[in-house]
Each structure stands twice: as C-alpha cells, then as structure tokens.
Coordinates of C-alpha atoms and ligand atoms in Angstrom, one line a residue:
M1 CA -32.2 -2.8 14.4
D2 CA -30.9 -4.8 17.5
H3 CA -28.5 -7.3 18.2
E4 CA -30.9 -9.7 17.5
D5 CA -32.1 -8.5 14.2
L6 CA -27.7 -8.1 13.6
R7 CA -27.5 -11.7 13.8
L8 CA -30.5 -12.7 11.0
W9 CA -28.4 -9.6 8.6
S10 CA -25.1 -10.7 9.4
K11 CA -25.9 -14.2 8.3
R12 CA -27.3 -12.6 5.4
A13 CA -24.2 -10.3 4.5
A14 CA -22.3 -13.7 4.9
D15 CA -24.1 -15.1 1.7
W16 CA -24.1 -11.7 0.0
A17 CA -20.3 -11.4 0.4
A18 CA -19.8 -15.2 -0.8
D19 CA -22.0 -14.6 -4.1
Y20 CA -20.1 -11.4 -4.4
H21 CA -17.0 -12.9 -4.8
A22 CA -18.1 -16.3 -6.8
G23 CA -20.0 -13.3 -9.9
L24 CA -16.6 -11.1 -9.7
R25 CA -15.8 -12.4 -12.7
D26 CA -19.2 -11.6 -14.4
R27 CA -18.6 -7.6 -13.7
P28 CA -16.9 -4.9 -15.3
V29 CA -13.6 -4.3 -12.7
R30 CA -14.2 -0.6 -14.1
A31 CA -17.1 1.3 -12.4
P32 CA -18.3 2.4 -15.6
L33 CA -20.2 5.1 -14.2
T34 CA -19.8 9.5 -15.2
P35 CA -19.7 11.1 -11.8
G36 CA -22.6 12.0 -9.6
T37 CA -24.4 8.8 -10.8
V38 CA -24.5 7.6 -7.5
A39 CA -25.2 10.5 -5.7
R40 CA -28.0 11.2 -7.4
Q41 CA -29.9 8.0 -6.5
L42 CA -29.7 9.1 -2.5
P43 CA -32.5 11.8 -0.9
A44 CA -31.0 14.9 -0.4
G45 CA -31.4 14.8 3.5
P46 CA -31.6 12.1 6.2
P47 CA -34.4 10.2 6.9
E48 CA -36.6 11.7 10.2
T49 CA -38.3 8.4 11.3
A50 CA -36.5 5.1 11.1
E51 CA -36.4 3.0 8.0
P52 CA -36.5 -1.1 8.2
M53 CA -33.5 -2.3 7.4
A54 CA -34.9 -4.4 4.8
A55 CA -35.3 -1.3 2.8
I56 CA -32.0 -0.4 3.3
W57 CA -30.9 -3.3 2.1
D58 CA -32.4 -3.2 -1.3
D59 CA -31.1 0.1 -1.9
F60 CA -27.8 -0.9 -1.2
E61 CA -27.9 -3.7 -3.7
R62 CA -29.4 -1.4 -5.8
I63 CA -27.2 1.1 -5.7
V64 CA -23.5 0.5 -4.6
P65 CA -22.5 -2.9 -6.3
G66 CA -23.0 -1.4 -9.7
G67 CA -21.1 1.6 -8.5
M68 CA -17.7 0.4 -7.6
T69 CA -14.6 -0.4 -8.8
H70 CA -13.8 -3.6 -7.8
W71 CA -10.7 -4.2 -5.9
Q72 CA -10.8 -8.3 -5.2
H73 CA -11.5 -8.7 -8.5
P74 CA -9.0 -11.4 -9.4
R75 CA -8.7 -9.3 -13.1
F76 CA -7.7 -6.0 -11.8
F77 CA -4.5 -5.3 -12.6
A78 CA -4.5 -1.6 -12.2
Y79 CA -2.3 0.5 -9.3
F80 CA -1.2 -1.9 -6.8
P81 CA -3.6 -4.2 -5.4
A82 CA -5.1 -3.7 -2.0
N83 CA -5.6 -7.6 -1.4
A84 CA -8.5 -8.9 1.0
A85 CA -7.6 -12.9 1.4
P86 CA -10.9 -14.4 3.0
A87 CA -9.5 -15.2 6.3
S88 CA -8.7 -11.6 6.6
M89 CA -12.2 -10.8 5.9
L90 CA -13.4 -13.0 8.4
A91 CA -10.6 -11.3 11.4
E92 CA -12.2 -8.2 10.3
Q93 CA -16.0 -9.3 11.0
L94 CA -14.7 -10.1 14.4
V95 CA -13.0 -7.1 14.8
N96 CA -16.3 -5.2 13.5
A97 CA -18.2 -7.2 16.3
M98 CA -16.0 -5.8 19.2
G99 CA -15.9 -2.4 17.9
C100 CA -12.4 -1.6 20.3
N101 CA -10.1 1.4 20.1
A102 CA -6.4 0.4 20.6
L103 CA -5.2 3.3 21.2
I104 CA -3.4 2.3 24.8
W105 CA -2.5 -1.5 26.1
Q106 CA -5.2 -1.2 28.3
T107 CA -8.1 -0.5 26.0
S108 CA -7.5 -3.8 24.0
P109 CA -4.8 -6.0 25.7
A110 CA -5.1 -8.5 22.8
A111 CA -4.9 -6.1 19.8
T112 CA -1.5 -4.9 21.0
E113 CA -0.1 -7.6 22.5
I114 CA -1.0 -9.6 19.2
E115 CA 0.5 -6.3 17.1
Q116 CA 3.7 -6.8 19.1
V117 CA 3.8 -10.4 18.2
M118 CA 2.5 -10.1 14.2
V119 CA 5.4 -7.4 13.7
D120 CA 7.4 -9.8 14.8
W121 CA 6.5 -12.2 12.8
L122 CA 6.6 -10.6 9.7
R123 CA 10.0 -9.4 10.4
Q124 CA 11.1 -13.1 10.1
A125 CA 8.9 -13.5 6.8
V126 CA 10.8 -10.6 5.3
G127 CA 14.2 -12.0 6.3
L128 CA 14.9 -8.6 8.7
P129 CA 17.6 -9.4 11.6
E130 CA 16.3 -9.0 15.2
G131 CA 16.6 -5.9 17.5
F132 CA 14.0 -4.2 14.5
V133 CA 10.4 -3.6 16.7
G134 CA 7.5 -2.3 14.9
T135 CA 3.7 -1.0 14.9
I136 CA 1.1 -1.4 12.1
H137 CA -0.2 2.3 10.7
D138 CA -2.7 2.7 9.2
T139 CA -1.7 3.3 5.6
A140 CA 2.3 3.9 4.5
T141 CA 1.5 7.5 4.4
T142 CA 1.3 7.8 7.9
A143 CA 4.3 5.6 8.3
T144 CA 6.4 8.3 6.4
L145 CA 5.2 11.0 8.1
S146 CA 6.2 10.0 10.8
A147 CA 9.5 8.4 10.1
V148 CA 9.9 11.9 8.6
L149 CA 8.6 13.7 11.7
T150 CA 11.0 11.1 13.8
M151 CA 13.8 12.4 11.6
R152 CA 13.6 16.2 11.8
E153 CA 13.4 15.8 15.4
R154 CA 16.2 13.9 15.8
A155 CA 17.9 16.3 13.5
L156 CA 16.7 19.2 16.0
G157 CA 18.1 17.2 18.8
W158 CA 14.2 17.2 20.0
Q159 CA 13.8 20.9 20.1
G160 CA 11.4 21.3 16.9
L161 CA 8.3 19.5 19.0
E162 CA 9.1 22.6 21.5
E163 CA 10.3 25.7 19.7
G164 CA 8.9 25.3 16.1
L165 CA 11.0 25.1 13.1
A166 CA 10.9 29.0 12.6
G167 CA 14.5 30.4 13.0
G168 CA 16.6 27.1 13.0
P169 CA 18.3 25.4 10.4
V170 CA 17.1 24.4 7.2
L171 CA 16.5 21.1 7.1
R172 CA 17.4 18.7 4.4
F173 CA 15.7 15.1 2.9
Y174 CA 16.8 13.1 0.2
A175 CA 14.9 10.8 -2.2
S176 CA 14.4 9.9 -6.0
A177 CA 12.1 10.7 -8.2
E178 CA 10.9 7.6 -8.3
T179 CA 9.7 7.6 -4.9
H180 CA 5.7 7.9 -3.9
S181 CA 3.8 11.3 -4.0
S182 CA 3.3 10.5 0.1
V183 CA 7.0 11.0 0.3
D184 CA 6.4 14.9 -0.5
K185 CA 3.2 14.9 1.3
A186 CA 5.2 14.1 4.5
I187 CA 8.0 16.5 3.9
R188 CA 5.1 19.4 3.4
V189 CA 3.5 18.0 6.0
A190 CA 6.2 18.0 8.8
G191 CA 7.4 21.8 7.8
I192 CA 10.3 20.7 5.9
G193 CA 9.2 22.4 3.0
Q194 CA 8.6 20.6 -0.9
R195 CA 11.8 22.4 -2.3
N196 CA 14.0 21.2 1.0
L197 CA 12.9 17.2 -0.8
V198 CA 16.6 17.2 -2.7
K199 CA 15.3 14.7 -5.5
V200 CA 18.7 13.5 -5.9
A201 CA 19.5 12.3 -10.2
V202 CA 19.1 8.7 -10.8
D203 CA 21.2 6.2 -12.8
G204 CA 19.7 3.9 -16.3
D205 CA 18.4 1.5 -14.1
R206 CA 15.8 4.4 -12.3
A207 CA 17.9 4.0 -8.9
M208 CA 19.7 6.2 -6.6
T209 CA 23.3 5.3 -5.8
G210 CA 25.4 6.1 -3.1
A211 CA 27.8 7.9 -4.8
A212 CA 25.0 10.7 -6.1
L213 CA 23.4 10.6 -2.6
R214 CA 26.7 11.2 -0.7
A215 CA 27.7 13.9 -2.9
A216 CA 24.0 15.8 -2.9
I217 CA 24.6 15.6 1.4
V218 CA 27.9 16.6 1.3
A219 CA 27.0 19.6 -1.2
D220 CA 24.0 20.9 0.9
R221 CA 26.7 20.6 3.9
A222 CA 29.3 23.1 2.5
A223 CA 26.2 25.2 1.6
G224 CA 25.4 25.6 5.4
M225 CA 22.0 23.4 5.2
L226 CA 21.4 20.4 8.0
P227 CA 20.7 17.1 5.8
A228 CA 18.1 15.4 7.9
G229 CA 16.9 12.2 6.6
V230 CA 16.7 10.2 3.4
I231 CA 14.0 7.9 2.2
L232 CA 14.8 5.3 -0.5
C233 CA 12.5 3.4 -2.7
A234 CA 12.0 -0.2 -2.6
G235 CA 9.4 -0.8 -5.7
G236 CA 8.5 2.5 -6.8
T237 CA 4.7 3.1 -7.8
S238 CA 5.4 3.8 -11.3
V239 CA 7.4 1.2 -12.4
G240 CA 8.9 -0.4 -9.7
A241 CA 11.8 1.4 -9.5
F242 CA 14.5 0.2 -6.7
D243 CA 17.6 2.4 -5.4
R244 CA 20.9 0.9 -4.4
I245 CA 19.6 0.5 -1.0
G246 CA 22.5 -1.1 0.5
E247 CA 25.1 1.3 -0.8
C248 CA 23.1 4.1 -0.3
I249 CA 22.1 3.1 3.2
A250 CA 26.0 2.8 4.1
A251 CA 26.4 6.7 2.2
A252 CA 23.5 7.8 4.7
Q253 CA 25.5 6.4 7.4
A254 CA 28.9 7.6 6.7
E255 CA 27.2 11.3 6.8
G256 CA 25.4 10.6 10.0
V257 CA 22.2 10.9 8.3
P258 CA 19.2 8.3 8.7
V259 CA 17.2 6.2 6.6
H260 CA 13.9 5.4 5.9
V261 CA 12.8 2.9 3.4
D262 CA 9.8 2.6 1.4
A263 CA 8.6 -0.7 0.5
A264 CA 5.2 -0.3 0.7
W265 CA 4.4 -2.6 -2.4
A266 CA 7.7 -4.8 -2.9
G267 CA 8.0 -5.6 1.1
S268 CA 5.4 -8.4 0.7
A269 CA 7.4 -9.8 -2.0
M270 CA 10.6 -10.3 0.8
I271 CA 8.8 -13.3 1.9
C272 CA 10.6 -14.9 -1.0
P273 CA 14.1 -15.1 -0.2
E274 CA 15.0 -15.4 -3.9
F275 CA 13.9 -12.0 -4.4
R276 CA 15.7 -10.3 -1.5
D277 CA 19.2 -8.9 -3.1
L278 CA 16.4 -5.7 -4.5
W279 CA 16.7 -4.8 -1.1
D280 CA 20.0 -5.7 0.1
G281 CA 21.6 -3.9 2.7
V282 CA 18.2 -3.0 4.2
E283 CA 19.3 -4.1 7.8
G284 CA 21.1 -0.8 7.7
A285 CA 18.1 1.4 7.9
D286 CA 16.3 2.7 10.9
S287 CA 12.6 2.8 9.4
V288 CA 11.1 0.4 6.9
V289 CA 7.9 0.6 5.6
L290 CA 5.6 -2.0 4.1
N291 CA 2.2 -3.0 3.3
P292 CA 0.3 -6.2 3.7
H293 CA -2.8 -4.7 2.6
K294 CA -1.3 -4.7 -0.6
W295 CA -0.3 -8.3 -2.0
L296 CA -0.1 -9.9 1.1
G297 CA -3.8 -10.5 1.6
A298 CA -4.6 -8.5 4.9
Q299 CA -7.0 -6.1 3.5
F300 CA -6.7 -2.6 3.9
D301 CA -5.5 -1.2 6.1
C302 CA -2.7 -2.4 7.4
S303 CA 1.1 -0.8 7.1
V304 CA 3.5 -2.3 9.5
Q305 CA 6.6 0.4 10.2
F306 CA 9.8 -1.6 11.2
L307 CA 12.0 0.5 13.8
K308 CA 15.6 -0.1 14.9
D309 CA 14.8 2.2 17.5
P310 CA 11.5 3.0 18.5
G311 CA 12.6 5.4 21.0
A312 CA 13.5 8.3 19.1
Q313 CA 9.6 7.7 17.5
V314 CA 8.1 7.7 20.6
R315 CA 9.8 10.7 21.7
T316 CA 8.8 12.2 18.5
L317 CA 5.2 11.3 18.6
G318 CA 4.4 10.1 22.2
L319 CA 2.1 11.8 24.8
R320 CA 0.8 10.4 27.5
P321 CA -1.7 13.5 29.5
T322 CA -2.4 11.9 33.0
Y323 CA -6.0 10.4 31.2
L324 CA -4.0 7.9 29.1
E325 CA -2.2 7.0 31.8
T326 CA -2.6 3.1 33.3
A327 CA -1.5 3.3 37.0
G328 CA 1.4 1.2 38.0
R329 CA 1.8 0.3 34.1
E330 CA 5.0 2.1 33.5
E331 CA 6.5 -1.0 30.9
I332 CA 3.4 -1.5 29.0
V333 CA 3.2 -0.4 25.4
N334 CA 1.0 2.0 24.4
F335 CA 0.9 2.3 20.5
N336 CA -0.2 5.7 19.4
E337 CA 2.9 6.5 21.5
W338 CA 4.1 5.4 17.8
T339 CA 1.8 6.8 15.7
V340 CA 0.4 10.0 14.5
P341 CA -3.2 9.7 15.5
L342 CA -4.5 8.6 18.9
G343 CA -7.3 5.9 18.2
R344 CA -6.2 2.5 16.2
R345 CA -8.1 -0.3 14.9
F346 CA -7.2 -3.7 15.6
R347 CA -5.4 -4.3 12.5
A348 CA -3.4 -7.1 14.3
L349 CA -6.2 -9.6 13.8
K350 CA -6.0 -9.8 10.1
L351 CA -2.4 -10.3 9.8
W352 CA -2.7 -13.2 12.4
F353 CA -5.1 -14.9 10.9
V354 CA -4.2 -14.7 7.4
L355 CA -0.2 -16.3 8.5
R356 CA -1.9 -19.0 9.4
A357 CA -4.6 -19.3 6.8
Y358 CA -2.2 -19.6 3.9
G359 CA 0.9 -20.2 5.9
L360 CA 4.5 -18.5 4.4
E361 CA 4.2 -21.3 1.7
G362 CA 0.9 -20.5 0.5
L363 CA 1.8 -16.9 0.1
R364 CA 4.9 -17.1 -1.5
T365 CA 3.3 -19.5 -3.7
R366 CA 1.0 -16.4 -5.1
I367 CA 4.0 -14.3 -5.3
R368 CA 5.9 -16.3 -7.3
N369 CA 2.8 -17.3 -9.3
H370 CA 2.3 -13.5 -10.1
V371 CA 6.0 -12.8 -11.1
A372 CA 6.2 -15.6 -13.2
W373 CA 2.5 -14.7 -15.1
A374 CA 3.5 -11.5 -15.3
A375 CA 7.2 -11.9 -17.0
E376 CA 4.6 -14.7 -19.6
S377 CA 2.3 -12.2 -19.9
R378 CA 4.7 -9.2 -21.2
D379 CA 6.6 -11.8 -23.6
Q380 CA 2.7 -12.2 -25.2
I381 CA 2.3 -8.2 -25.4
A382 CA 5.8 -7.4 -27.2
T383 CA 4.2 -9.4 -29.8
L384 CA 1.5 -7.6 -30.5
P385 CA 1.6 -4.9 -33.5
G386 CA 2.8 -1.7 -32.6
V387 CA 3.1 -2.3 -28.8
R388 CA 6.6 -1.5 -27.3
I389 CA 7.7 -2.6 -23.9
V390 CA 8.5 0.9 -22.1
T391 CA 9.9 -1.3 -18.7
E392 CA 10.7 -4.5 -18.2
P393 CA 9.1 -6.4 -15.2
R394 CA 10.0 -5.2 -11.4
L395 CA 8.5 -8.3 -9.4
S396 CA 5.3 -8.7 -10.9
L397 CA 4.8 -5.0 -12.5
F398 CA 6.0 -3.8 -16.4
S399 CA 4.6 -1.3 -18.8
F400 CA 4.0 -1.0 -22.3
A401 CA 2.8 1.7 -24.5
L402 CA 2.1 2.3 -28.7
D403 CA 4.3 4.6 -30.8
D404 CA 2.3 7.5 -30.0
N405 CA 1.1 8.7 -26.5
T406 CA -2.4 10.2 -27.6
A407 CA -3.3 6.5 -29.7
T408 CA -1.4 5.0 -25.5
E409 CA -4.2 6.6 -23.9
A410 CA -6.9 6.0 -26.2
L411 CA -5.8 2.3 -25.8
L412 CA -6.2 2.6 -22.2
A413 CA -9.6 4.2 -22.7
R414 CA -10.8 1.2 -24.7
I415 CA -9.2 -1.7 -22.3
N416 CA -11.3 -0.3 -18.9
D417 CA -14.2 0.8 -20.8
D418 CA -14.4 -3.2 -22.3
G419 CA -14.2 -4.1 -18.4
R420 CA -12.6 -7.6 -18.8
I421 CA -10.0 -6.2 -17.3
Y422 CA -8.5 -3.3 -15.4
L423 CA -5.0 -1.4 -16.0
T424 CA -3.9 2.4 -15.4
Q425 CA -1.1 4.7 -16.3
T426 CA 2.3 6.3 -15.7
K427 CA 4.7 8.8 -17.3
V428 CA 8.2 7.5 -18.2
D429 CA 10.4 10.2 -19.1
G430 CA 7.6 12.1 -20.0
R431 CA 5.9 9.7 -22.1
F432 CA 2.1 7.9 -21.5
A433 CA 2.9 4.1 -20.3
I434 CA 0.4 1.8 -19.4
R435 CA 0.8 -0.3 -16.1
V436 CA 0.7 -4.0 -15.5
Q437 CA 0.8 -5.2 -11.9
V438 CA -0.5 -8.9 -11.4
G439 CA -1.3 -9.3 -7.8
S440 CA -5.0 -10.2 -6.8
F441 CA -5.1 -12.6 -4.4
D442 CA -7.8 -14.9 -6.1
C443 CA -6.7 -13.9 -10.3
C444 CA -5.6 -17.6 -11.8
H445 CA -3.1 -18.0 -15.0
E446 CA -6.1 -17.4 -17.3
D447 CA -7.0 -14.2 -15.9
V448 CA -3.3 -12.9 -16.3
M449 CA -3.5 -14.5 -19.9
L450 CA -6.7 -12.6 -20.9
I451 CA -4.5 -9.0 -20.4
A452 CA -2.7 -10.2 -23.9
T453 CA -5.9 -11.7 -25.3
T454 CA -8.1 -8.1 -24.6
I455 CA -5.4 -5.6 -26.3
K456 CA -4.8 -8.4 -29.2
E457 CA -8.8 -8.6 -29.9
L458 CA -9.1 -4.6 -29.0
L459 CA -5.8 -3.7 -31.4
A460 CA -7.6 -5.2 -34.4
S461 CA -11.2 -3.8 -34.1
C462 CA -9.7 -0.6 -34.4
P463 CA -6.0 0.2 -35.1
S464 CA -5.1 3.0 -32.3
E465 CA -3.7 5.1 -34.9
P466 CA -4.0 8.7 -33.6
S467 CA -5.4 9.7 -37.3
S468 CA -8.3 7.4 -36.7
L469 CA -9.4 8.9 -33.8
P470 CA -12.5 11.5 -33.6
Ligands
PLP1 C1 0.9 2.7 -2.4 C2 2.4 3.0 -1.8 C3 2.3 3.8 -1.1 C4 1.2 4.4 -0.2 O1 0.6 3.4 0.4 P1 -0.6 4.1 0.5 O2 -0.8 3.2 2.4 O3 -2.2 4.2 0.6 O4 -0.8 5.2 2.0 C5 4.0 4.6 -0.5 N1 4.8 4.1 -1.4 C6 4.5 2.8 -2.3 C7 6.0 2.4 -3.0 C8 3.7 2.6 -2.4 O5 3.3 1.8 -3.2

C-alpha cells in the first residue's frame, strides 16, 4: 500500500461513506451482538507478510459495520449525540492526510492560529463576553481535569506542583450530585480524594442554589479546611439539570473560590439566544467547557474550554523544556501548555468547516427543531397506557417510566432489541427511567415521531407487567 494506492482506496472509502450514511435507517441503531462476536472473527496473531488491501477491505465490510452501534443514525436517541456533520468529516479527512501534531505553534502554525480564531468564533456564537480565550481538548473529561488541577494549584499558591499534596491543607471542591462522573474522576486524579468533593444538596428543580453552596463553603472553612473550587452543572447528563449558575457564581466569588462550569452537552444550545437564561450569569465563571462534538456537528473529539485567565492554567500545566522552545518567539501560543497531553490533534479545522458550511442559522435551526420535536414526542409518550413522564424536557432531553422498575427495564431492552430507535437509561430519585434525547444531526421530524410509535407497538404486543416476564 503506497500513496498511489491510497488515492484509489480513499475514493472508494468516500463512496462507501456516502452509501453507509444513505443506508443507516435500514440498520439497527444498536449493535445486535453478544460480547466476543467480533474478536472471534480475527486471527489470533498479526500477519508476517503484507496482505493486499482488497482482502483487508473485504474483512472490514464483513466484520465492522455490522459490529457497530451507529452513532450517526438519525434515530440515535441514547446518551448524548456525538454528531459528525458531513463538513466535519471532510475536514477530518484533510487533517488525516496531513498527519500533523499540533503540540506547539511551530509544529503546525495553521492549527494553532485557526484554533485561536475558532475558540473566539464559538465564544461569540454562545454569547460569552470578550475576554474569554480558550483551547480545544479531546474531551470534557480532560478539560474538567485541567480546570480542577488549576483550581487546586491556585488554592495552594502553586506549591502543590513542587511539593506534592502530602502534609498540606485539606482541599475541598463543591458540585451537585447531578454533575457528570468526569468531575469525580478529575477530583480523584488530581489527588483531592473523593471524600473532599462535597455534593451540595439540590432544590426541587435539581439545582444547586447559591445559598446551599455558600453554606457548604463556610462550614468547611470553619472546620479548618480550604475551599478550592466549584464545578457547576449546566445541563446534567442524567436528566439535564442546571444549577443556578449566576447565584452560585456570586456565592463562590463572595467566598473567593473559583468556578468551572460543565456545559459539555447543553453549551451547544447557547448559540440560540432564547436558551441562554438557563446559564444566566455564566460570564462570571473562570472556566467553561462545552463539547461541539456532541450537539454542534464537529465530530468527536472536540471539546472547547473557555478561560478567563489562561495564565493560571498555563502556570499549572505548562512546561517548556529546551527541546520545546521556539527560538526567538516568546510571544507565540503553545497550546500543549494549556492542556494535559503534549501531542494534540488539529481539531479546529472541523469547527471551521462546520461553522462555515451550515452557518449559525443552520445550526440553530437544527437545535430548535430538536427541542420542539422532543416536546412533541414527550406529549405523545405521555398518552401511552401505563407510561409516566419522569422528568420534563430540558432542552431536548426528557425521561419516562412504567409503574415499576422491572417493567421499565424490560421495556427498554425490548425497544433496543427492536432496533428502530436507541434509548438509554438513568436513575431518578433511585428509580429506573428511560432517557430520550433528540439531537442527531440528520434526524428529521418523522424519525423523532417514531419513538412514540415504536413504544406504543411494543407495549401493545406484550404488556410490560412484571408478572408477564419469564
Ligand atoms: C458528555 C458529558 C461529559 C463528558 O464528556 P467527554 O467529552 O466524553 O469527556 C461531561 N459532562 C457532561 C455534562 C456531559 O454531558
């Protein structure tokens, strides 16, 4: 396989991609496989001699597509979306061809400079004020880890990096139980310890309030501990909870504690001004993460972190050994100093292509449709016998259940075995609920209406009473 072969095969791959997407509605959304099915089809060891690409390609077609859960399927309503708009895929193809590593400015100047401009375009698009700059990480998990490490070091006067944490003050962080598990992971990895992540109680709307946050900080300080950071939830993964962002930021600021806002999913919706009251006051945050790779169409991976003071994060994560210096160029930005990994992909190109190919109007129309269609689907599902809406739509996410946990679980299994749609579960107040999120880049009204139709058919064909189960 050489570059001339690549010319031929990449054309074939482009045709395959178009056919694959055109045929997605005929495939089951979730891979209908048992564990081990794919691995069993591969030889136990690597080949000693080169194989022809035609043989490799045949095996790909035979083994892989049927072994995938199709994230770009228009009826993927599970988890959150990981949308890959066609313009994004094209950009990734070009990045692929260059095979670059954007670790410092000099290693890929266009990647660094387009990243700076794209972060600023996105800042404007979601209505954050001037002054926020930022960087693109692989995932929100890494962005939140970077924010937690920075808040830790701010609290320690940047002594932790040199001295370690042993013998230091007990650092405390605050978040509600609605935040994503990536917050717990960041706290663990940063050496804070799970027990020092205070899960502040939420109100009836699953929101952390400023008063509850402030009381938790004050109590810890009185007990001799050091409040170091707050992580706010702007669109929780379970049911879309939002903390009272402005109130909580004001409380944290009054106590001198920095704030990171996790808007990994919902942040994309903020390109629509009518949704911005959900994170009212966000401009007071020190750090905000949102994933264009979820709802905006710039495919995985692409997670943007906005920072009010990048200096604090660079001081925490930046190292510049001699071999990473650029002679005579002290003013340039080296984005690896803003993030955990050294090597970095050229992720900004897909954002550039997506924002231009659809325009903010095109992207807003999709998100507005998703929100409206989710509400319509919720109303249809609410009329089905035995079904109860557990949480009302937050943007395009809601949840429902049957009377009993076992019946709800059984219904979800039947929905996903059916294959026309794909839904996943969560727990709400200790009880099993089925989540519905509408957000696939290519979904249309009919696809969303099929959610209620499918559930209705399945409920009619086998009443989901626990007594009817084997
Ligand atoms: C998806 C999600 C995350 C984790 O995102 P990754 O980019 O996969 O790390 C974190 N927080 C929220 C609210 C999310 O929805």
